[in-house]
Amino acid sequence: MSRAFREFNKTSDKKIEEIIIHTGQHFDKNMSEVFFTELEIPHPNYNLEIANLPHGAMTGRMLEAIEVVLKDEQPDYVLIYGDTNSTLAGALAASKLHIPIAHVEAGLRSFNMKMPEEINRILSDKISNLLFCPTEIAVINLKNEGIVSGVHNVGDVMYDVTLYYREQAKAKIELSKWNVTDGNYALCTIHRAENTDNLSRLQSIFDALREIAKELPVILPIHPRTRQLLKRLDKETWLKSINILEPLPFLEMLRLEMSAKVILTDSGGIQKEAYFHEVPCITLRDETEWVETVEMGWNKIVGADKEKILNAYQSYDIELNKKHQQSPYGNGNTANKILEILINEKN
Amino acid sequence: MKKIDIVVGARPNYIKAFPVYEALNKTGNFDLRLINTGQHYDDNMSNIFFRQLGMKKPDVDLSVGSDSHAVQTAKIMIKIEKEFLRKKPDLLIVFGDVNSTIAAALTAAKLNIPIAHIEAGLRSFDRSMPEEVNRILTDQISTYLFTTSPEAEKNLLLEGKIKKQIYFVGNTMIDSLVKFEKLFNCSDLLIENKLIKKEYILVTLHRPSNVDNPSKLKDVANSLNMISEKTEIIWPIHPRTWGKLNQYKILLNERINITKPKGYLEFMGLQKNAKFIITDSGGVQEESTYFGIPCFTVRDNTERPITVNRGSNILVGSDFTKLFDVIIECGKKEKRRNLLPEKWDGASSERIASIIINNIL
């Protein structure tokens, strides 16, 4: 979106001022500081530095701090993205001050209320005035909850991002950095509480990874929380034969995603990115918000069951013909569409 | 024993929560904990309350006090999360639409504690009301939805909630009215103000849109002055509103009797004995319907349409310059029917308790 704002300001008489509030929810340097630098996103105007708290306290503290900023800045819109605590806190703060809210990535549902992200999504959508859906299914989800006004299917902003940075990643970063070659390794990410906080799920996943590692290098950029947990439980042997990395900067992650033979993940975004790169995905969760990827055969939802993970891994070779269908995520022009709607609504 | 946390934060909450607490307590099946967020601090609104009604004192008092909506919600979330983590309740019960309702529900939802929302499904369809936002959000994350009217169920179904989550039980606030009705008494107050039963109008106004803006407040005063020429008024007034009236030198007719905010029993007495009521409150619309006293609601919408469709409530819009004419016009019409909504019978809390025992815990 920042890029779209910049481009717009270059050519338009009316200028859009973007004020970025960073809540600090992700505290790891690789996960956010580098993010801003690498993606050429302007640095946040505000850094609230709220992290490492239980969900209730975190959302509460963000709510307080965001309200202060919104009162000072008096924005015309508050844009929120995705489904984090920051998303919901931003929405709540804006809603209490009657500032119109635009939710990017609206309408996604996993239908599992045990996920904190699902709560964040549903509530953010309920109080948003403009709902920018990445897919038609998201539009339908909202309709089923009685939300029809302000809903726009604009495609997926992450597709914009992926297209834009893919070439950059390819030019700048060599796979040899990790001692792997194109199409000859598996990439894995695990970060969701349902996996990292559940020892038997975690063990089952690592058992499967070790099995895969017998024939294919497995690369796992590990979340600091997962690493700490394994250390504490003295289970670091689970990591044997897996290529463990620190959390990766965005471009490096993108580089690894695009050339993997298969991606195993419990992340929401990565399932879809795998599809953008035409890499088969095995999702280590019991449900997904990205049902389109499953319907098209590019994603299998297997949970944490070792056998299911291995089955999915083995069956991909036979099943998939790598022909890209019509993308359900738009044409990579999402940010501009959003911008256009924001401007029209304002006029 | 299953653990239930009951969270209250403001006066209307106590009235709704008290009978539910009693009904659950009577079963002897649950380890109950009553948490007061302290969202309202005011002796009339809380302490007197416990004394007059013999309501159980809260087990936990979070004492958050008043603040901006966001800050208040945030403070409650931060404090109540610690309580939930400590006790790990099997069920959270929240009431109505105040900041405490959504703050407690949101925190519990993140901890995967099931939530029961009492008074679910009310909708004014006016998002500029903070209460509307609180209602919508709380209903979305609640597993069990206890409703006061069939309309509420319809609203919830339209928002994608499913039928088996919804229990039409009636109105627990009415349980309190039924239980305490014999104690409602405003005789001293009427004598003090030289008022006669059924010959005065009760006025209650508290919405910021009516009492915070000086020009609006002038409209309010003008219209009440006119009305009081016909019938005397009693107006229990919030000190802040009284301050505003003085600050802007807005004069009130001497036939408008100003008093401090009253305790529950006395205030209910004032409602029950009024000729009619002028209000912008949610609860008063329901209470007046129970008493069968005509109630002019000076708002553009109501989340409680059943009080209009069946009860004695008349939605007159928020334009005070028209209020006098509207009231005169209503007086000319034939007497309105006044029916008590279904299941507003004093047994709603019992219904809730038995549903919790049989279907939930």
XYZ file of C-alpha atoms in Angstrom:
708
model
C 0.000 0.000 0.000
C 2.836 2.379 0.870
C 4.183 2.026 -2.625
C 0.767 2.741 -4.099
C 0.493 5.883 -1.968
C 3.936 7.024 -3.105
C 3.147 6.465 -6.764
C -0.155 8.268 -6.393
C 1.453 11.294 -4.761
C 3.944 11.602 -7.591
C 1.238 12.270 -10.130
C -1.703 13.681 -8.225
C -2.369 17.187 -6.941
C -4.045 15.796 -3.895
C -1.528 14.159 -1.611
C -2.183 11.259 0.649
C -0.323 11.283 3.909
C 0.356 7.812 5.270
C 1.088 7.613 8.962
C 2.400 4.208 9.968
C 1.853 2.991 13.494
C 3.966 0.000 14.376
C 2.716 -1.696 17.502
C 5.859 -3.695 18.085
C 3.879 -6.932 18.304
C 6.662 -8.803 16.505
C 9.741 -8.053 18.475
C 12.379 -9.941 16.541
C 14.665 -7.624 14.614
C 14.659 -9.832 11.544
C 10.913 -9.942 11.576
C 10.251 -6.270 11.432
C 13.074 -3.775 11.386
C 14.586 -5.357 8.307
C 11.136 -5.596 6.872
C 10.815 -1.837 6.620
C 14.296 -1.399 5.168
C 14.114 -4.227 2.698
C 10.661 -3.519 1.404
C 11.325 0.180 1.048
C 8.420 0.893 3.338
C 8.847 4.234 5.054
C 9.803 3.856 8.672
C 6.931 3.887 11.114
C 5.956 7.297 12.385
C 5.114 5.717 15.702
C 6.601 2.698 17.362
C 4.537 1.603 20.308
C 6.910 -1.163 21.382
C 4.217 -3.361 22.845
C 5.260 -6.998 22.846
C 5.606 -10.090 24.929
C 2.320 -9.862 26.781
C -0.637 -12.218 27.015
C -3.274 -11.519 24.342
C -5.647 -9.555 26.555
C -2.989 -7.302 28.039
C -1.309 -6.850 24.653
C -4.501 -5.863 22.879
C -5.424 -3.634 25.808
C -2.120 -1.777 25.842
C -2.219 -1.319 22.069
C -5.731 0.025 22.274
C -4.675 2.688 24.774
C -1.581 3.690 22.837
C -3.238 3.731 19.405
C -6.054 5.895 20.708
C -3.535 8.552 21.746
C -2.013 8.594 18.264
C -5.379 8.681 16.501
C -6.551 11.574 18.660
C -3.401 13.527 17.760
C -3.367 12.734 14.067
C -7.115 12.740 13.323
C -6.769 10.560 10.198
C -9.504 10.273 7.560
C -9.103 6.498 7.532
C -7.509 3.868 9.652
C -6.156 1.039 7.508
C -5.712 -2.288 9.194
C -4.228 -5.424 7.711
C -4.793 -9.109 8.332
C -5.651 -10.670 11.648
C -3.171 -9.861 14.397
C -3.814 -8.316 17.800
C -2.592 -5.063 16.276
C -5.299 -5.316 13.615
C -8.047 -5.624 16.192
C -6.601 -3.015 18.546
C -6.368 -0.532 15.666
C -9.949 -1.268 14.667
C -11.294 -0.920 18.196
C -9.465 2.329 18.855
C -10.690 3.825 15.585
C -14.216 2.588 16.119
C -14.479 4.211 19.546
C -13.365 7.513 18.001
C -15.705 7.114 14.997
C -12.862 7.156 12.486
C -13.731 5.115 9.365
C -11.887 1.807 9.205
C -10.685 -0.017 6.107
C -9.725 -3.654 6.569
C -7.332 -5.139 4.039
C -7.643 -8.966 3.882
C -11.215 -8.872 5.118
C -13.600 -11.833 5.129
C -11.154 -14.655 5.697
C -12.457 -17.362 8.000
C -11.009 -20.573 9.368
C -14.221 -21.236 11.345
C -12.117 -22.153 14.341
C -12.824 -19.748 17.176
C -9.991 -21.255 19.194
C -7.554 -19.363 17.013
C -6.920 -15.880 18.342
C -6.536 -14.784 14.714
C -10.099 -15.880 13.931
C -11.422 -13.694 16.729
C -9.319 -10.790 15.479
C -10.620 -11.264 11.937
C -14.275 -11.523 12.793
C -14.291 -8.590 15.159
C -12.227 -6.366 12.877
C -14.596 -7.073 10.008
C -17.614 -6.301 12.177
C -16.473 -2.755 12.843
C -14.853 -1.934 9.515
C -16.525 0.460 7.097
C -14.616 -0.695 4.032
C -13.829 -4.365 3.649
C -11.219 -5.244 1.062
C -11.567 -8.943 0.341
C -8.799 -10.906 -1.378
C -11.188 -13.461 -2.910
C -14.808 -14.138 -3.800
C -15.049 -16.662 -0.971
C -14.133 -13.925 1.511
C -16.996 -11.841 0.097
C -19.366 -14.760 0.633
C -18.148 -15.273 4.204
C -18.978 -11.674 5.002
C -22.376 -11.975 3.367
C -23.137 -14.966 5.578
C -22.440 -12.759 8.577
C -24.764 -10.075 7.269
C -22.002 -7.762 6.028
C -22.640 -6.517 2.489
C -22.077 -2.798 2.434
C -18.559 -1.504 1.894
C -17.385 -4.922 0.688
C -15.009 -4.990 -2.301
C -13.271 -7.938 -3.924
C -9.949 -6.339 -4.837
C -7.647 -9.336 -4.983
C -4.808 -10.096 -2.703
C -2.341 -7.428 -1.750
C 0.188 -10.163 -0.981
C 0.121 -11.128 -4.651
C 1.217 -7.571 -5.483
C 3.977 -7.875 -2.946
C 5.133 -11.252 -4.190
C 5.221 -10.199 -7.835
C 7.078 -7.011 -7.041
C 9.787 -8.524 -4.892
C 10.195 -11.875 -6.596
C 12.589 -10.606 -9.228
C 14.557 -8.660 -6.674
C 14.965 -11.730 -4.525
C 16.082 -13.820 -7.443
C 18.682 -11.270 -8.539
C 20.090 -10.551 -5.113
C 20.131 -13.887 -3.370
C 21.797 -17.177 -4.309
C 20.385 -20.471 -3.127
C 23.925 -21.682 -2.634
C 23.896 -19.585 0.510
C 21.973 -22.469 2.065
C 23.708 -25.238 0.104
C 20.594 -26.145 -1.836
C 19.572 -26.011 -5.489
C 16.385 -25.025 -7.287
C 13.554 -27.484 -6.606
C 15.612 -29.726 -4.364
C 14.664 -28.904 -0.799
C 11.679 -28.601 1.482
C 10.950 -25.366 3.342
C 9.130 -25.494 6.646
C 7.753 -22.869 9.056
C 6.014 -23.497 12.374
C 4.825 -20.733 14.613
C 1.184 -21.139 15.589
C 0.345 -21.665 19.229
C -1.783 -24.722 18.374
C 1.466 -26.423 17.262
C 4.177 -24.796 19.327
C 2.280 -25.012 22.581
C 1.281 -28.621 22.081
C 4.155 -30.994 22.617
C 2.616 -34.048 20.998
C 1.698 -32.106 17.858
C 5.154 -30.621 17.749
C 6.807 -34.008 18.111
C 4.682 -35.540 15.394
C 5.581 -32.706 13.023
C 9.279 -33.053 13.717
C 9.091 -36.836 13.270
C 7.666 -36.256 9.808
C 10.265 -33.610 8.989
C 13.077 -35.952 9.954
C 11.572 -38.619 7.743
C 11.453 -36.216 4.799
C 14.985 -35.063 5.561
C 16.195 -38.563 4.744
C 15.669 -37.854 1.053
C 15.422 -34.080 0.760
C 17.145 -31.260 2.663
C 14.641 -29.622 5.031
C 15.130 -25.948 5.824
C 13.387 -24.570 8.891
C 13.697 -20.917 9.836
C 12.656 -21.309 13.413
C 10.545 -18.969 15.489
C 12.374 -17.845 18.636
C 9.495 -19.100 20.764
C 9.687 -22.599 19.319
C 13.405 -22.741 19.780
C 13.151 -21.631 23.402
C 10.486 -24.199 24.057
C 12.526 -27.074 22.640
C 15.538 -25.960 24.620
C 13.531 -25.779 27.805
C 12.114 -29.244 27.274
C 15.476 -30.628 26.324
C 14.064 -31.768 22.969
C 16.713 -30.272 20.751
C 17.425 -33.743 19.350
C 14.207 -33.299 17.368
C 16.087 -30.775 15.271
C 18.698 -33.304 14.180
C 19.146 -33.587 10.398
C 17.011 -30.501 9.848
C 18.654 -27.364 8.579
C 17.700 -24.845 11.261
C 17.963 -21.140 10.485
C 17.315 -17.963 12.398
C 14.127 -16.165 11.329
C 14.814 -14.837 7.829
C 14.505 -11.394 6.333
C 11.635 -11.056 3.905
C 13.590 -11.314 0.654
C 15.548 -14.364 1.784
C 12.352 -16.060 2.814
C 10.827 -15.228 -0.548
C 13.879 -16.649 -2.294
C 13.559 -19.914 -0.398
C 9.821 -20.111 -0.988
C 10.015 -19.694 -4.748
C 12.494 -22.496 -5.342
C 11.344 -25.070 -2.807
C 10.135 -28.452 -3.960
C 7.502 -28.351 -1.268
C 6.559 -26.030 1.582
C 5.300 -27.263 4.936
C 3.765 -24.532 7.046
C 1.224 -23.526 9.644
C 1.321 -19.913 8.504
C -1.658 -18.394 6.742
C 0.249 -16.174 4.370
C 2.829 -18.723 3.305
C 0.195 -21.192 2.089
C -0.862 -18.613 -0.388
C 2.629 -17.483 -1.267
C 3.440 -21.105 -2.075
C 0.586 -21.001 -4.567
C 1.841 -17.720 -6.069
C 5.185 -19.449 -6.664
C 3.537 -22.672 -7.870
C 5.072 -24.659 -5.065
C 2.944 -27.421 -3.504
C 2.068 -26.722 0.114
C 1.403 -29.000 3.077
C -0.447 -27.160 5.784
C 0.255 -28.251 9.344
C -3.105 -27.150 10.626
C -6.581 -28.592 10.853
C -8.178 -25.932 8.705
C -7.298 -23.068 6.397
C -8.558 -19.649 5.430
C -7.168 -20.171 1.930
C -9.626 -22.787 0.739
C -9.036 -21.866 -2.916
C -5.492 -23.212 -2.774
C -6.848 -26.534 -1.525
C -9.586 -26.698 -4.136
C -7.038 -26.132 -6.888
C -4.897 -28.953 -5.586
C -1.948 -26.837 -4.490
C -2.469 -27.173 -0.779
C -3.209 -30.113 1.519
C -4.509 -29.632 5.019
C -3.023 -32.371 7.160
C -2.814 -31.093 10.728
C 0.058 -32.373 12.824
C -0.325 -36.067 12.037
C 2.960 -37.634 10.962
C 1.425 -40.162 8.567
C -0.803 -37.586 6.924
C 2.118 -35.226 6.462
C 4.192 -37.955 4.823
C 1.297 -39.126 2.660
C 0.725 -35.626 1.403
C 4.416 -35.247 0.722
C 4.588 -38.453 -1.279
C 1.377 -37.985 -3.213
C 2.238 -34.521 -4.537
C 4.690 -35.959 -7.036
C 1.982 -37.984 -8.717
C -1.005 -35.680 -8.451
C 0.042 -32.220 -9.424
C 0.348 -31.124 -12.961
C 1.954 -27.781 -12.632
C -0.431 -25.826 -14.774
C -1.506 -22.586 -13.230
C -5.245 -22.068 -13.220
C -6.901 -18.668 -13.302
C -5.724 -17.051 -10.066
C -8.517 -16.416 -7.583
C -6.369 -13.736 -5.952
C -6.653 -11.010 -8.557
C -4.054 -9.756 -10.965
C -1.442 -8.177 -8.741
C -2.984 -4.716 -8.901
C -4.736 -4.853 -5.566
C -3.089 -1.906 -3.823
C -4.100 0.452 -6.605
C -7.662 -0.799 -6.537
C -7.812 -0.194 -2.800
C -6.384 3.270 -3.211
C -8.929 4.130 -5.860
C -11.817 3.029 -3.666
C -10.479 4.944 -0.665
C -10.247 8.104 -2.737
C -13.700 7.671 -4.260
C -15.258 7.035 -0.859
C -13.642 10.146 0.532
C -14.981 12.368 -2.266
C -17.155 -28.168 40.612
C -17.377 -26.100 37.420
C -16.212 -22.529 37.752
C -18.253 -19.603 36.453
C -17.108 -15.995 36.394
C -19.821 -13.346 36.263
C -18.641 -9.903 35.235
C -20.489 -6.683 35.964
C -19.368 -3.136 35.403
C -22.178 -0.646 35.502
C -25.514 -0.191 37.211
C -27.681 -1.827 34.560
C -25.371 -4.833 34.782
C -26.035 -5.367 38.495
C -29.768 -5.480 37.993
C -29.426 -8.059 35.259
C -26.722 -10.079 37.000
C -28.126 -10.302 40.478
C -30.997 -12.710 39.738
C -28.735 -14.832 37.545
C -26.169 -15.079 40.312
C -28.898 -16.077 42.768
C -30.372 -18.682 40.457
C -26.999 -20.286 39.776
C -25.984 -20.105 43.412
C -29.180 -21.836 44.495
C -28.347 -24.897 42.401
C -25.211 -25.479 44.467
C -23.592 -26.837 41.286
C -21.083 -24.106 40.593
C -18.088 -22.345 41.959
C -19.226 -18.775 41.251
C -17.118 -15.659 41.219
C -18.541 -12.163 40.810
C -16.118 -9.673 39.273
C -16.893 -5.969 39.353
C -14.813 -3.935 36.931
C -15.656 -0.704 38.730
C -16.468 0.955 35.420
C -18.994 3.144 37.264
C -17.906 4.543 40.491
C -20.672 6.334 42.283
C -22.072 5.568 45.714
C -25.654 5.661 44.473
C -24.817 3.317 41.701
C -22.878 0.696 43.545
C -22.607 0.637 47.328
C -26.200 1.610 48.074
C -27.074 -0.975 45.562
C -25.522 -3.803 47.497
C -27.028 -2.523 50.748
C -30.544 -2.017 49.410
C -30.813 -5.223 47.463
C -28.706 -7.438 49.661
C -26.844 -8.324 46.535
C -23.692 -10.276 47.046
C -20.620 -8.071 47.114
C -18.188 -8.734 44.288
C -15.449 -11.250 44.990
C -13.067 -9.219 42.887
C -13.062 -5.491 42.320
C -10.935 -4.234 39.462
C -11.565 -0.538 40.253
C -10.803 0.697 36.748
C -12.754 3.947 37.101
C -13.829 6.158 34.246
C -11.723 7.149 31.270
C -11.990 7.362 27.485
C -13.749 4.344 25.966
C -10.573 2.854 24.578
C -8.544 3.362 27.730
C -11.300 2.006 29.932
C -11.715 -1.070 27.738
C -7.953 -1.540 27.687
C -7.602 -1.278 31.458
C -10.328 -3.820 32.035
C -8.719 -6.240 29.579
C -5.323 -5.966 31.212
C -6.661 -6.491 34.730
C -9.271 -9.117 34.016
C -6.877 -11.301 32.054
C -4.870 -11.840 35.218
C -8.034 -12.945 37.015
C -8.964 -15.370 34.250
C -5.463 -16.810 34.167
C -5.538 -17.264 37.918
C -8.929 -18.949 38.236
C -9.348 -20.474 34.763
C -13.160 -20.366 34.727
C -15.145 -22.884 32.657
C -17.634 -20.224 31.621
C -17.797 -16.450 31.582
C -21.144 -14.689 31.841
C -21.403 -11.101 30.627
C -24.384 -8.767 30.384
C -25.638 -6.021 28.136
C -23.479 -3.641 26.186
C -21.069 -1.681 28.368
C -17.311 -1.502 27.938
C -16.873 -4.134 30.654
C -18.983 -6.524 28.590
C -16.775 -6.446 25.505
C -13.510 -6.129 27.432
C -14.209 -9.230 29.513
C -15.557 -11.182 26.531
C -12.645 -10.355 24.280
C -10.114 -11.335 26.907
C -11.917 -14.599 27.628
C -12.239 -15.434 23.937
C -8.481 -15.190 23.523
C -8.044 -17.596 26.421
C -10.592 -19.986 24.890
C -12.972 -19.538 27.794
C -16.556 -20.056 26.577
C -18.724 -16.956 26.892
C -22.417 -16.609 27.625
C -23.899 -13.235 26.706
C -27.091 -12.279 28.455
C -29.227 -9.746 26.562
C -27.703 -10.813 23.258
C -28.896 -9.716 19.840
C -30.157 -6.220 20.588
C -29.458 -3.891 17.676
C -30.148 -0.197 17.186
C -28.395 -0.345 13.786
C -26.690 2.887 14.780
C -22.952 2.334 14.787
C -22.279 5.764 16.230
C -23.452 4.425 19.596
C -20.536 2.846 21.445
C -23.010 0.393 22.980
C -23.945 -0.893 19.520
C -20.328 -1.716 18.763
C -19.987 -3.448 22.134
C -23.117 -5.513 21.479
C -22.120 -6.622 18.005
C -18.619 -7.618 19.021
C -19.664 -9.422 22.185
C -22.270 -11.464 20.339
C -19.756 -12.471 17.704
C -17.401 -14.080 20.195
C -19.989 -15.534 22.534
C -20.762 -19.232 22.373
C -24.093 -18.994 24.170
C -26.525 -16.223 23.437
C -29.407 -15.541 25.810
C -32.017 -13.270 24.276
C -34.862 -11.148 25.595
C -37.016 -11.134 22.464
C -37.650 -12.942 19.179
C -36.269 -9.915 17.268
C -32.926 -10.402 18.981
C -32.762 -13.959 17.708
C -33.529 -12.760 14.217
C -30.716 -10.220 14.384
C -28.247 -12.867 15.509
C -29.239 -15.303 12.759
C -28.736 -12.552 10.173
C -25.207 -12.103 11.460
C -24.433 -15.764 10.920
C -24.956 -17.047 14.453
C -26.583 -20.458 14.559
C -29.907 -21.368 16.071
C -28.592 -23.828 18.617
C -26.392 -21.135 20.208
C -29.403 -18.973 20.889
C -31.706 -19.334 23.891
C -34.776 -17.125 24.175
C -35.136 -16.802 27.928
C -36.709 -13.402 28.514
C -35.342 -10.483 30.451
C -33.359 -10.972 33.651
C -33.749 -7.307 34.508
C -37.455 -7.962 34.831
C -36.603 -10.734 37.320
C -35.168 -8.035 39.569
C -38.234 -5.862 39.102
C -40.557 -8.695 40.020
C -38.483 -9.638 43.011
C -38.124 -6.140 44.458
C -41.315 -4.488 43.278
C -42.830 -4.424 46.765
C -39.875 -2.375 47.967
C -40.124 0.320 45.305
C -40.922 3.484 47.152
C -40.558 7.151 46.364
C -43.066 8.609 48.853
C -40.530 10.714 50.750
C -39.174 12.123 47.538
C -42.639 12.989 46.281
C -43.529 14.710 49.558
C -40.252 16.602 49.562
C -40.977 17.900 46.052
C -44.718 18.326 46.639
C -45.552 15.943 43.838
C -48.554 13.651 43.554
C -48.557 10.105 42.212
C -49.510 9.835 38.542
C -49.369 13.628 38.212
C -45.726 14.124 37.401
C -43.401 13.358 34.534
C -40.126 11.570 35.204
C -37.211 12.705 33.049
C -33.916 10.800 32.692
C -31.311 11.883 30.166
C -27.744 10.731 30.060
C -26.608 10.221 26.482
C -23.709 12.516 25.605
C -25.571 13.565 22.438
C -28.317 15.074 24.605
C -26.511 16.464 27.613
C -22.962 17.354 26.561
C -23.576 19.810 23.758
C -24.696 23.238 25.066
C -27.006 24.086 22.161
C -28.698 20.687 22.416
C -28.984 21.141 26.148
C -30.728 24.459 25.513
C -33.276 22.670 23.303
C -33.765 20.117 26.045
C -34.364 22.809 28.676
C -36.745 24.792 26.433
C -38.837 21.772 25.647
C -38.956 20.558 29.257
C -39.894 24.071 30.369
C -42.845 24.019 27.984
C -43.931 20.551 28.990
C -43.698 21.359 32.687
C -46.287 24.120 32.223
C -48.792 21.311 31.740
C -47.455 18.726 34.160
C -44.748 18.989 36.775
C -41.468 17.249 36.090
C -38.977 15.468 38.287
C -35.505 15.119 36.832
C -32.842 13.154 38.709
C -29.825 14.768 37.129
C -26.216 13.760 36.803
C -23.923 16.280 38.555
C -22.063 16.772 35.280
C -25.252 17.755 33.449
C -26.240 20.056 36.292
C -22.797 21.655 36.028
C -23.289 22.193 32.294
C -26.689 23.820 32.819
C -25.156 26.265 35.265
C -22.068 26.847 33.180
C -24.120 27.882 30.163
C -26.684 29.707 32.327
C -29.532 27.614 30.997
C -32.587 28.246 33.124
C -35.155 25.682 34.124
C -38.756 26.367 35.023
C -39.508 25.966 38.741
C -42.024 23.258 37.864
C -39.044 21.110 36.985
C -37.872 19.477 40.210
C -34.177 18.689 40.093
C -32.818 15.957 42.344
C -29.581 14.047 42.654
C -29.393 10.612 40.995
C -31.456 8.188 43.048
C -30.882 4.677 44.314
C -32.517 1.765 42.551
C -35.559 1.304 44.790
C -36.446 4.973 44.869
C -35.864 5.429 41.150
C -38.089 2.451 40.351
C -40.732 4.000 42.603
C -40.499 7.189 40.557
C -41.007 5.235 37.329
C -43.889 3.187 38.625
C -45.809 6.218 39.895
C -45.126 8.605 37.020
C -47.809 9.864 34.673
C -45.311 9.274 31.944
C -41.585 9.186 31.374
C -39.178 10.999 29.061
C -35.893 9.154 28.628
C -32.919 8.368 26.428
C -31.922 5.302 28.452
C -32.062 1.692 27.316
C -33.124 0.150 30.627
C -35.900 2.654 31.338
C -37.594 1.701 28.060
C -37.906 -1.841 29.365
C -38.766 -0.986 32.950
C -41.551 1.389 31.894
C -42.946 -1.333 29.648
C -43.064 -3.632 32.638
C -44.871 -0.974 34.690
C -47.115 -0.077 31.748
C -46.176 3.592 32.058
C -46.058 5.527 28.759
C -42.444 6.275 27.937
C -41.282 8.845 25.380
C -37.866 7.789 24.180
C -36.013 10.762 22.766
C -33.775 8.877 20.379
C -33.866 8.209 16.644
C -33.672 4.472 17.113
C -34.023 1.800 19.741
C -32.318 -1.531 20.182
C -35.387 -2.637 22.097
C -38.194 -2.457 19.504
C -40.321 -4.924 21.449
C -40.970 -2.189 24.027
C -42.467 -0.135 21.187
C -44.297 -2.939 19.381
C -45.781 -4.533 22.453
C -45.008 -2.307 25.397
C -45.699 1.269 26.394
C -42.632 2.812 24.756
C -42.989 5.522 22.096
C -39.973 6.392 19.988
C -40.201 10.126 19.332
C -36.854 11.048 17.761
C -34.079 13.111 19.225
C -35.351 16.528 18.157
C -36.369 18.184 21.399
C -37.880 21.177 19.620
C -40.680 18.851 18.489
C -41.091 16.947 21.729
C -43.870 19.099 23.175
C -46.077 18.743 20.079
C -45.419 15.034 19.826
C -46.494 14.469 23.412
C -49.674 16.548 22.980
C -50.457 14.625 19.797
C -50.010 11.293 21.578
C -52.292 12.424 24.374
C -55.108 12.949 21.871
C -54.875 9.461 20.454
C -56.781 6.637 22.010
C -55.074 4.749 24.751
C -52.297 2.481 23.560
C -52.409 -1.189 24.111
C -49.749 -2.298 26.487
C -48.694 -5.908 26.526
C -45.881 -7.441 28.488
C -43.389 -9.083 26.122
C -43.265 -12.855 26.189
C -41.152 -14.385 28.975
C -40.750 -11.086 30.805
C -42.196 -12.879 33.775
C -39.554 -12.928 36.474
C -38.370 -16.461 35.682
C -35.679 -15.709 33.072
C -32.756 -16.314 35.408
C -34.174 -19.693 36.396
C -34.361 -20.576 32.714
C -30.755 -19.545 32.229
C -29.586 -21.564 35.231
C -31.308 -24.697 34.016
C -29.949 -24.257 30.471
C -26.445 -23.865 31.885
C -26.849 -27.032 33.931
C -28.497 -29.120 31.215
C -26.881 -27.880 28.018
C -23.682 -26.050 28.804
C -21.668 -27.210 31.813
